[in-house]
Tab-separated table of C-alpha atoms and ligand atoms in Angstrom:
chain	number	residue	atom	x	y	z
A	21	MET	CA	0.296	-0.299	0.162
A	22	SER	CA	1.147	3.384	-0.991
A	23	ARG	CA	1.538	6.174	2.009
A	24	PHE	CA	-1.072	7.504	-0.313
A	25	MET	CA	-4.150	4.694	0.254
A	26	ASN	CA	-6.909	5.608	2.896
A	27	THR	CA	-6.013	3.770	5.742
A	28	LYS	CA	-9.807	1.792	6.233
A	29	PHE	CA	-8.522	-0.090	3.267
A	30	ALA	CA	-5.463	-1.878	4.731
A	31	THR	CA	-7.144	-4.167	5.884
A	32	LEU	CA	-9.733	-5.208	2.619
A	33	GLU	CA	-8.920	-8.320	1.725
A	34	GLU	CA	-9.761	-8.348	-2.673
A	35	TYR	CA	-11.420	-11.225	-4.301
A	36	VAL	CA	-9.493	-13.587	-5.870
A	37	PRO	CA	-10.263	-14.841	-9.699
A	38	GLY	CA	-9.425	-17.863	-11.223
A	39	GLU	CA	-5.773	-18.025	-13.303
A	40	GLN	CA	-6.263	-17.176	-16.861
A	41	PRO	CA	-2.608	-17.940	-17.474
A	42	THR	CA	-1.153	-17.509	-20.918
A	43	ASP	CA	2.379	-19.589	-20.908
A	44	ILE	CA	0.512	-22.739	-22.310
A	45	LYS	CA	-3.401	-23.544	-24.268
A	46	TYR	CA	-5.428	-24.930	-21.531
A	47	ILE	CA	-7.857	-27.250	-21.028
A	48	LYS	CA	-9.837	-24.678	-19.190
A	49	LEU	CA	-12.698	-25.759	-16.405
A	50	ASN	CA	-11.454	-22.871	-13.186
A	51	THR	CA	-14.001	-20.501	-14.365
A	52	ASN	CA	-17.502	-21.960	-15.157
A	53	GLU	CA	-17.083	-20.289	-18.451
A	54	SER	CA	-19.489	-21.435	-21.616
A	55	PRO	CA	-16.874	-23.262	-24.314
A	56	PHE	CA	-18.762	-22.811	-26.882
A	57	PRO	CA	-18.621	-19.239	-28.012
A	58	PRO	CA	-21.319	-17.014	-28.204
A	59	SER	CA	-24.361	-16.968	-30.850
A	60	PRO	CA	-23.803	-16.010	-34.475
A	61	SER	CA	-26.812	-13.163	-33.754
A	62	VAL	CA	-24.032	-12.199	-31.756
A	63	LEU	CA	-21.034	-12.223	-33.828
A	64	LYS	CA	-22.683	-10.749	-36.424
A	65	ALA	CA	-24.178	-6.955	-33.777
A	66	VAL	CA	-20.496	-6.674	-33.091
A	67	SER	CA	-19.401	-5.373	-36.193
A	68	LYS	CA	-17.120	-3.049	-37.620
A	69	ASN	CA	-20.421	-0.239	-38.665
A	70	GLU	CA	-20.812	-0.538	-34.223
A	71	VAL	CA	-17.320	-0.422	-33.703
A	72	LYS	CA	-17.734	2.882	-36.382
A	73	LYS	CA	-19.623	3.984	-33.111
A	74	LEU	CA	-17.784	4.003	-30.576
A	75	ASN	CA	-16.284	7.406	-30.882
A	76	LEU	CA	-19.972	8.285	-29.128
A	77	TYR	CA	-20.880	7.830	-25.558
A	78	SER	CA	-23.218	4.325	-24.880
A	79	ASP	CA	-26.904	4.521	-24.131
A	80	PRO	CA	-26.531	5.408	-19.967
A	81	VAL	CA	-30.411	4.018	-19.803
A	82	CYS	CA	-29.006	0.506	-22.355
A	83	THR	CA	-32.874	1.362	-23.463
A	84	LEU	CA	-32.643	-1.771	-25.655
A	85	LEU	CA	-31.284	-4.176	-24.135
A	86	ALA	CA	-33.825	-3.234	-20.691
A	87	LYS	CA	-37.120	-3.752	-23.124
A	88	LYS	CA	-35.247	-6.399	-25.020
A	89	LEU	CA	-35.211	-8.195	-21.220
A	90	ALA	CA	-38.205	-7.538	-20.111
A	91	GLU	CA	-40.183	-8.871	-22.519
A	92	THR	CA	-37.152	-12.281	-21.732
A	93	TYR	CA	-38.830	-11.795	-18.157
A	94	ALA	CA	-42.303	-10.594	-19.142
A	95	VAL	CA	-41.787	-7.830	-16.615
A	96	GLY	CA	-41.498	-3.623	-16.952
A	97	THR	CA	-38.791	-2.061	-17.952
A	98	GLU	CA	-39.039	-0.507	-14.804
A	99	ASN	CA	-38.725	-3.700	-12.955
A	100	ILE	CA	-34.356	-4.200	-14.873
A	101	PHE	CA	-31.461	-3.130	-14.221
A	102	ILE	CA	-28.325	-3.480	-16.357
A	103	GLY	CA	-24.567	-4.124	-14.467
A	104	ASN	CA	-21.021	-4.438	-16.163
A	105	GLY	CA	-21.339	-8.212	-15.614
A	106	SER	CA	-23.891	-9.181	-13.070
A	107	ASP	CA	-20.096	-7.959	-10.095
A	108	GLU	CA	-21.574	-4.874	-10.724
A	109	VAL	CA	-24.743	-5.785	-9.466
A	110	LEU	CA	-24.261	-7.083	-6.870
A	111	ASN	CA	-21.406	-4.420	-5.171
A	112	PHE	CA	-24.415	-1.960	-6.249
A	113	ALA	CA	-26.717	-3.818	-3.667
A	114	PHE	CA	-23.815	-4.056	-1.043
A	115	MET	CA	-23.394	-0.331	-1.261
A	116	ALA	CA	-27.221	0.475	-1.156
A	117	PHE	CA	-28.322	-2.130	1.276
A	118	CYS	CA	-26.933	-2.994	3.860
A	119	GLN	CA	-27.209	-0.752	6.243
A	120	SER	CA	-28.607	-3.049	8.789
A	121	GLY	CA	-25.618	-5.844	8.246
A	122	ALA	CA	-25.653	-8.732	5.750
A	123	ALA	CA	-26.574	-12.329	6.137
A	124	PHE	CA	-24.593	-15.326	3.884
A	125	ALA	CA	-23.439	-18.641	3.518
A	126	ASP	CA	-19.413	-20.009	4.343
A	127	ILE	CA	-19.809	-21.399	1.662
A	128	THR	CA	-20.813	-18.889	-0.951
A	129	TYR	CA	-19.344	-16.353	-3.569
A	130	GLY	CA	-16.248	-14.909	-2.325
A	131	PHE	CA	-17.033	-11.268	-3.861
A	132	TYR	CA	-19.967	-11.046	-1.277
A	133	GLU	CA	-17.512	-11.223	1.487
A	134	VAL	CA	-14.701	-8.920	-0.030
A	135	PHE	CA	-17.762	-6.634	-0.780
A	136	ALA	CA	-18.907	-6.279	2.875
A	137	GLY	CA	-15.173	-5.647	3.509
A	138	LEU	CA	-15.265	-2.505	0.822
A	139	TYR	CA	-17.967	-1.408	2.778
A	140	GLY	CA	-16.953	-1.902	5.956
A	141	ILE	CA	-20.502	-3.841	6.140
A	142	ARG	CA	-21.404	-6.233	9.538
A	143	THR	CA	-21.374	-9.386	7.815
A	144	ASP	CA	-24.142	-12.167	9.659
A	145	ILE	CA	-21.495	-15.543	8.014
A	146	LYS	CA	-24.215	-18.502	8.325
A	147	PRO	CA	-22.817	-22.120	7.601
A	148	LEU	CA	-24.006	-24.665	5.502
A	149	LYS	CA	-25.138	-27.891	6.830
A	150	GLU	CA	-22.772	-31.083	7.243
A	151	ASP	CA	-23.818	-32.185	3.742
A	152	PHE	CA	-23.471	-28.162	2.265
A	153	SER	CA	-27.150	-27.801	2.296
A	154	ILE	CA	-28.525	-24.185	2.993
A	155	CYS	CA	-29.788	-23.739	6.750
A	156	SER	CA	-32.970	-21.273	5.231
A	157	ASP	CA	-34.148	-21.556	9.075
A	158	ASP	CA	-31.290	-19.461	9.537
A	159	TYR	CA	-31.914	-16.638	7.371
A	160	LYS	CA	-35.746	-15.825	9.004
A	161	GLY	CA	-36.043	-12.984	10.750
A	162	ILE	CA	-32.906	-11.809	10.852
A	163	ASN	CA	-33.928	-7.856	9.167
A	164	LYS	CA	-30.912	-7.687	7.254
A	165	ALA	CA	-29.916	-7.637	3.741
A	166	ILE	CA	-29.278	-11.452	2.644
A	167	PHE	CA	-27.870	-13.332	-0.052
A	168	ILE	CA	-27.806	-16.709	-1.362
A	169	ALA	CA	-26.550	-17.936	-5.120
A	170	ASN	CA	-29.010	-20.094	-5.928
A	171	PRO	CA	-27.765	-22.507	-6.508
A	172	ASN	CA	-24.627	-21.908	-5.073
A	173	ALA	CA	-20.795	-21.411	-5.800
A	174	PRO	CA	-18.878	-23.667	-5.386
A	175	THR	CA	-21.237	-26.562	-4.086
A	176	GLY	CA	-23.282	-26.185	-7.307
A	177	LYS	CA	-26.188	-27.446	-4.145
A	178	ILE	CA	-29.686	-25.551	-4.999
A	179	ILE	CA	-32.450	-23.887	-2.180
A	180	VAL	CA	-35.945	-24.347	-3.766
A	181	LEU	CA	-38.190	-21.045	-4.118
A	182	ASP	CA	-40.820	-22.466	-1.295
A	183	GLU	CA	-37.959	-21.311	0.798
A	184	ILE	CA	-36.911	-18.668	-0.595
A	185	GLU	CA	-40.404	-17.649	-0.141
A	186	GLU	CA	-39.710	-17.951	3.615
A	187	ILE	CA	-37.092	-16.106	3.152
A	188	LEU	CA	-38.552	-12.905	1.620
A	189	LYS	CA	-41.079	-12.853	3.879
A	190	THR	CA	-39.815	-13.053	7.561
A	191	ASN	CA	-37.150	-10.195	5.994
A	192	PRO	CA	-40.012	-7.413	4.411
A	193	ASP	CA	-37.989	-4.533	5.308
A	194	ASN	CA	-34.614	-5.370	4.472
A	195	VAL	CA	-33.299	-6.835	0.425
A	196	VAL	CA	-32.825	-10.216	-0.615
A	197	VAL	CA	-31.562	-10.872	-2.649
A	198	ILE	CA	-30.689	-14.465	-4.946
A	199	ASP	CA	-27.615	-14.432	-7.287
A	200	GLU	CA	-28.774	-16.568	-10.360
A	201	ALA	CA	-25.083	-17.020	-11.936
A	202	TYR	CA	-25.570	-20.214	-12.464
A	203	ILE	CA	-29.417	-20.801	-13.158
A	204	ASP	CA	-29.846	-21.978	-16.872
A	205	PHE	CA	-28.588	-25.372	-15.962
A	206	GLY	CA	-31.068	-26.228	-14.258
A	207	GLY	CA	-32.459	-24.804	-11.003
A	208	GLU	CA	-35.818	-22.797	-10.584
A	209	SER	CA	-35.680	-18.728	-10.851
A	210	ALA	CA	-37.225	-16.694	-8.134
A	211	VAL	CA	-38.299	-14.137	-11.837
A	212	ASN	CA	-42.046	-14.853	-11.079
A	213	LEU	CA	-41.898	-13.930	-7.140
A	214	VAL	CA	-40.435	-10.194	-8.331
A	215	ASP	CA	-44.208	-8.759	-8.273
A	216	LYS	CA	-44.897	-10.550	-4.956
A	217	TYR	CA	-41.832	-9.396	-2.884
A	218	ASP	CA	-41.039	-5.772	-2.794
A	219	ASN	CA	-37.797	-6.846	-0.738
A	220	LEU	CA	-36.881	-9.594	-3.911
A	221	LEU	CA	-33.151	-8.428	-6.876
A	222	VAL	CA	-32.599	-11.246	-8.821
A	223	VAL	CA	-29.853	-11.287	-10.526
A	224	GLN	CA	-28.566	-12.803	-13.411
A	225	THR	CA	-25.310	-12.964	-15.379
A	226	TYR	CA	-24.961	-13.205	-19.383
A	227	SER	CA	-21.206	-15.272	-18.554
A	228	LYS	CA	-21.783	-18.387	-18.008
A	229	SER	CA	-25.131	-19.576	-19.330
A	230	ARG	CA	-24.553	-17.200	-22.645
A	231	SER	CA	-20.734	-17.088	-23.177
A	232	LEU	CA	-19.814	-13.492	-22.784
A	233	ALA	CA	-17.826	-13.567	-19.655
A	234	GLY	CA	-15.576	-11.045	-21.486
A	235	ALA	CA	-18.533	-9.027	-22.103
A	236	ARG	CA	-18.907	-8.645	-18.786
A	237	LEU	CA	-22.898	-7.920	-18.897
A	238	GLY	CA	-25.126	-8.943	-15.843
A	239	TYR	CA	-29.010	-7.821	-14.727
A	240	GLY	CA	-30.619	-7.274	-12.082
A	241	ILE	CA	-34.454	-8.056	-11.509
A	242	GLY	CA	-36.651	-6.014	-9.513
A	243	ASN	CA	-39.155	-4.221	-7.514
A	244	ALA	CA	-39.019	-0.449	-9.485
A	245	GLU	CA	-38.504	1.160	-5.851
A	246	ILE	CA	-35.123	-1.617	-5.648
A	247	ILE	CA	-34.223	-1.013	-9.949
A	248	LYS	CA	-34.458	3.160	-8.975
A	249	ASP	CA	-31.592	2.709	-5.726
A	250	LEU	CA	-29.422	1.117	-7.701
A	251	ASN	CA	-29.724	3.567	-10.458
A	252	LYS	CA	-28.648	6.430	-7.882
A	253	ILE	CA	-26.206	4.154	-7.589
A	254	LYS	CA	-24.365	3.570	-10.862
A	255	PHE	CA	-25.266	7.628	-12.134
A	256	SER	CA	-23.167	8.417	-8.746
A	257	THR	CA	-20.172	6.364	-10.674
A	258	ASN	CA	-20.202	5.054	-13.723
A	259	PRO	CA	-23.438	6.453	-15.595
A	260	TYR	CA	-22.542	4.495	-19.643
A	261	ASN	CA	-21.220	1.367	-17.423
A	262	ILE	CA	-22.218	-0.474	-20.369
A	263	ASN	CA	-20.070	-0.701	-23.826
A	264	ARG	CA	-21.529	0.303	-27.045
A	265	LEU	CA	-20.503	-3.177	-28.902
A	266	THR	CA	-21.012	-5.255	-24.871
A	267	LEU	CA	-25.178	-3.614	-25.541
A	268	ALA	CA	-25.531	-4.387	-29.204
A	269	ALA	CA	-24.363	-8.791	-28.101
A	270	GLY	CA	-26.731	-8.848	-25.439
A	271	GLU	CA	-29.711	-7.457	-28.125
A	272	ALA	CA	-28.589	-9.958	-30.230
A	273	ALA	CA	-28.343	-13.034	-27.609
A	274	LEU	CA	-31.750	-13.038	-26.877
A	275	SER	CA	-33.357	-13.549	-30.001
A	276	ASP	CA	-30.947	-16.659	-30.225
A	277	ALA	CA	-32.176	-18.048	-27.377
A	278	GLU	CA	-32.757	-21.491	-29.015
A	279	TYR	CA	-28.940	-21.759	-29.406
A	280	TYR	CA	-28.171	-21.241	-25.949
A	281	LYS	CA	-31.168	-23.035	-24.422
A	282	SER	CA	-28.741	-26.268	-26.815
A	283	ASN	CA	-25.756	-25.432	-25.287
A	284	CYS	CA	-27.327	-25.386	-21.999
A	285	GLU	CA	-29.036	-28.919	-22.399
A	286	THR	CA	-25.544	-30.188	-23.865
A	287	ILE	CA	-23.441	-28.743	-20.332
A	288	ILE	CA	-26.417	-31.531	-18.513
A	289	PHE	CA	-25.815	-33.778	-20.328
A	290	ASN	CA	-21.974	-33.519	-20.086
A	291	ARG	CA	-22.221	-32.588	-16.328
A	292	GLU	CA	-24.763	-36.418	-15.566
A	293	TYR	CA	-21.464	-37.790	-17.478
A	294	THR	CA	-18.777	-36.391	-15.456
A	295	VAL	CA	-20.129	-37.403	-12.575
A	296	GLN	CA	-21.366	-40.623	-13.134
A	297	GLU	CA	-17.313	-40.585	-14.424
A	298	LEU	CA	-15.983	-39.104	-10.792
A	299	LYS	CA	-17.594	-41.715	-8.609
A	300	ARG	CA	-16.294	-44.970	-11.098
A	301	LEU	CA	-13.561	-42.938	-10.170
A	302	GLY	CA	-14.548	-43.162	-6.254
A	303	PHE	CA	-15.497	-39.718	-5.968
A	304	ASP	CA	-18.189	-37.952	-3.533
A	305	VAL	CA	-19.717	-35.367	-5.991
A	306	LEU	CA	-22.303	-32.673	-4.259
A	307	ASP	CA	-25.189	-32.765	-6.862
A	308	SER	CA	-25.265	-30.020	-9.391
A	309	LYS	CA	-27.682	-28.341	-11.210
A	310	ALA	CA	-25.056	-25.800	-12.179
A	311	ASN	CA	-22.023	-25.970	-14.877
A	312	PHE	CA	-19.406	-27.351	-12.697
A	313	VAL	CA	-19.086	-29.700	-10.075
A	314	PHE	CA	-17.782	-30.298	-6.549
A	315	ALA	CA	-16.008	-33.298	-5.560
A	316	LYS	CA	-13.319	-34.991	-3.165
A	317	ASN	CA	-11.002	-38.217	-4.033
A	318	GLU	CA	-9.905	-39.056	-0.769
A	319	LYS	CA	-6.911	-41.106	-2.414
A	320	ILE	CA	-5.383	-37.295	-3.799
A	321	SER	CA	-6.053	-34.023	-1.465
A	322	GLY	CA	-7.990	-31.446	-2.970
A	323	GLU	CA	-4.094	-29.424	-3.830
A	324	LYS	CA	-2.419	-32.143	-5.462
A	325	LEU	CA	-5.177	-32.992	-7.921
A	326	TYR	CA	-5.061	-29.189	-8.601
A	327	LEU	CA	-1.859	-29.509	-9.660
A	328	LYS	CA	-1.276	-32.761	-11.401
A	329	LEU	CA	-4.360	-31.725	-13.512
A	330	LYS	CA	-2.382	-28.651	-14.701
A	331	GLU	CA	1.018	-29.676	-14.899
A	332	ASN	CA	-0.588	-32.063	-18.053
A	333	GLY	CA	-2.353	-28.955	-19.002
A	334	ILE	CA	-6.231	-29.027	-17.158
A	335	LEU	CA	-7.346	-26.032	-15.608
A	336	ILE	CA	-9.198	-26.180	-12.195
A	337	ARG	CA	-10.562	-24.597	-9.297
A	338	HIS	CA	-8.782	-25.711	-5.518
A	339	PHE	CA	-9.644	-23.174	-2.581
A	340	SER	CA	-8.041	-23.568	0.086
A	341	LYS	CA	-10.447	-22.261	2.395
A	342	GLU	CA	-10.262	-24.682	5.357
A	343	ARG	CA	-13.443	-26.745	4.979
A	344	ILE	CA	-13.548	-27.238	0.909
A	345	LYS	CA	-10.011	-27.206	0.653
A	346	ASP	CA	-10.435	-31.493	0.377
A	347	TYR	CA	-12.470	-30.412	-2.725
A	348	ASN	CA	-12.261	-29.308	-6.215
A	349	ARG	CA	-14.637	-27.267	-8.318
A	350	ILE	CA	-14.364	-28.532	-12.241
A	351	THR	CA	-16.198	-26.043	-14.192
A	352	ILE	CA	-18.336	-28.601	-17.285
A	353	GLY	CA	-16.875	-27.989	-20.616
A	354	THR	CA	-17.239	-30.218	-24.145
A	355	MET	CA	-17.312	-33.137	-23.958
A	356	GLU	CA	-14.266	-33.814	-25.584
A	357	GLN	CA	-12.838	-31.792	-22.891
A	358	MET	CA	-14.592	-34.401	-19.934
A	359	LYS	CA	-13.045	-36.869	-21.373
A	360	LYS	CA	-9.348	-35.428	-21.473
A	361	PHE	CA	-10.271	-34.206	-17.829
A	362	ILE	CA	-11.540	-37.707	-16.900
A	363	LYS	CA	-8.669	-39.750	-18.823
A	364	GLN	CA	-5.903	-37.787	-16.362
A	365	THR	CA	-7.259	-37.841	-13.967
A	366	GLU	CA	-7.802	-41.769	-13.595
A	367	LEU	CA	-3.890	-41.258	-14.416
A	368	ILE	CA	-3.521	-39.259	-11.839
A	369	LEU	CA	-4.801	-41.191	-9.706
A	370	ALA	CA	-3.085	-44.848	-11.229
A	371	GLY	CA	0.550	-42.589	-10.120
A	372	GLU	CA	-0.860	-42.319	-6.333
A	373	ALA	CA	-2.272	-45.554	-6.287
A	374	ASP	CA	2.095	-46.708	-7.300
A	375	ASN	CA	3.043	-44.729	-4.926
A	376	ILE	CA	2.158	-46.091	-2.084
B	8	PLP	C1	-19.146	-15.841	-11.729
B	8	PLP	C2	-20.669	-15.433	-10.417
B	8	PLP	C3	-20.532	-14.100	-10.692
B	8	PLP	C4	-20.427	-12.411	-11.875
B	8	PLP	O1	-20.817	-13.073	-12.686
B	8	PLP	P1	-20.225	-12.095	-13.477
B	8	PLP	O2	-22.121	-11.706	-14.285
B	8	PLP	O3	-19.389	-11.776	-14.581
B	8	PLP	O4	-20.035	-10.539	-12.886
B	8	PLP	C5	-22.460	-13.898	-10.144
B	8	PLP	N1	-22.265	-14.738	-9.046
B	8	PLP	C6	-21.643	-15.964	-9.032
B	8	PLP	C7	-22.473	-16.383	-8.314
B	8	PLP	C8	-21.106	-16.409	-10.212
B	8	PLP	O5	-19.992	-17.720	-9.708
């Protein structure tokens, strides 16, 4: 830290993204990106013509994209907030809604803790149950802002809508954020509850199921008053938060729903294949409804498997946090990638057996 920085940031622990190495070409199963390219309409929309307009600012209210998202989710445009990645939507939600503190799970998306640290928000950490499912009773009537990833990361496990409704009902004076980054891979979305609960904010992203992680686009769906609050923060920080090319890409992607749906089905199919194979190799695999699986094998430590796979050109994600250090999170890619991953893992495990 330089001597110029505000000392309040001295203890801030920043978010550490999954590695994006450039030394060799890895099979990347570590950051939950889509292995598929953006849809044909997106490739066409991000045209030379659009690039030529980059001398002009982008639309600060994202008129067309908001309209298309509203149509897609059967809500009004006043219910839509668009962010530079869903991380920005979450960032603004932490800034705006956490005066009474923020509650979230001990094992969940790591950015929640970072945002809380950034803004000096008091946190109330709710441990997941032994089996890594969320204990919804812990969140009832707690009078704090609540952040729940559904499906959760890095476990992949879901919480059912009935339980989310109980949490919404018993915390009427606080915002409940349901982070649905992985909802298109099998969970049930809370979007339809937005009409019923004025304290609900559903957050989704183009990064995973819509193959646009590099474009940075996410959105929140909620009551019009919540959306106004988020806009107040946005217009006080970065009014042109979505660039022209990303806006064009985001609009076009919504007209290729079939393409993305079919990709999600492929990922789900590949996920089930991967789960079966990992179980055959003796792994414990959590029940995932996301585009990744979370697994451990008592024959090899999580860290060792991660390092050995990396040596062999395959990246997966290992977390050193005590409770989950035996596990690895493996993004689901193409069938070809998953077959290579399984084959290499099998070889590594056999090598381990030789060493005994
Ligand atoms: C990937 C992810 C995000 C962030 O996605 P971006 O839209 O790329 O910022 C948010 N929440 C969870 C749980 C995620 O896994």
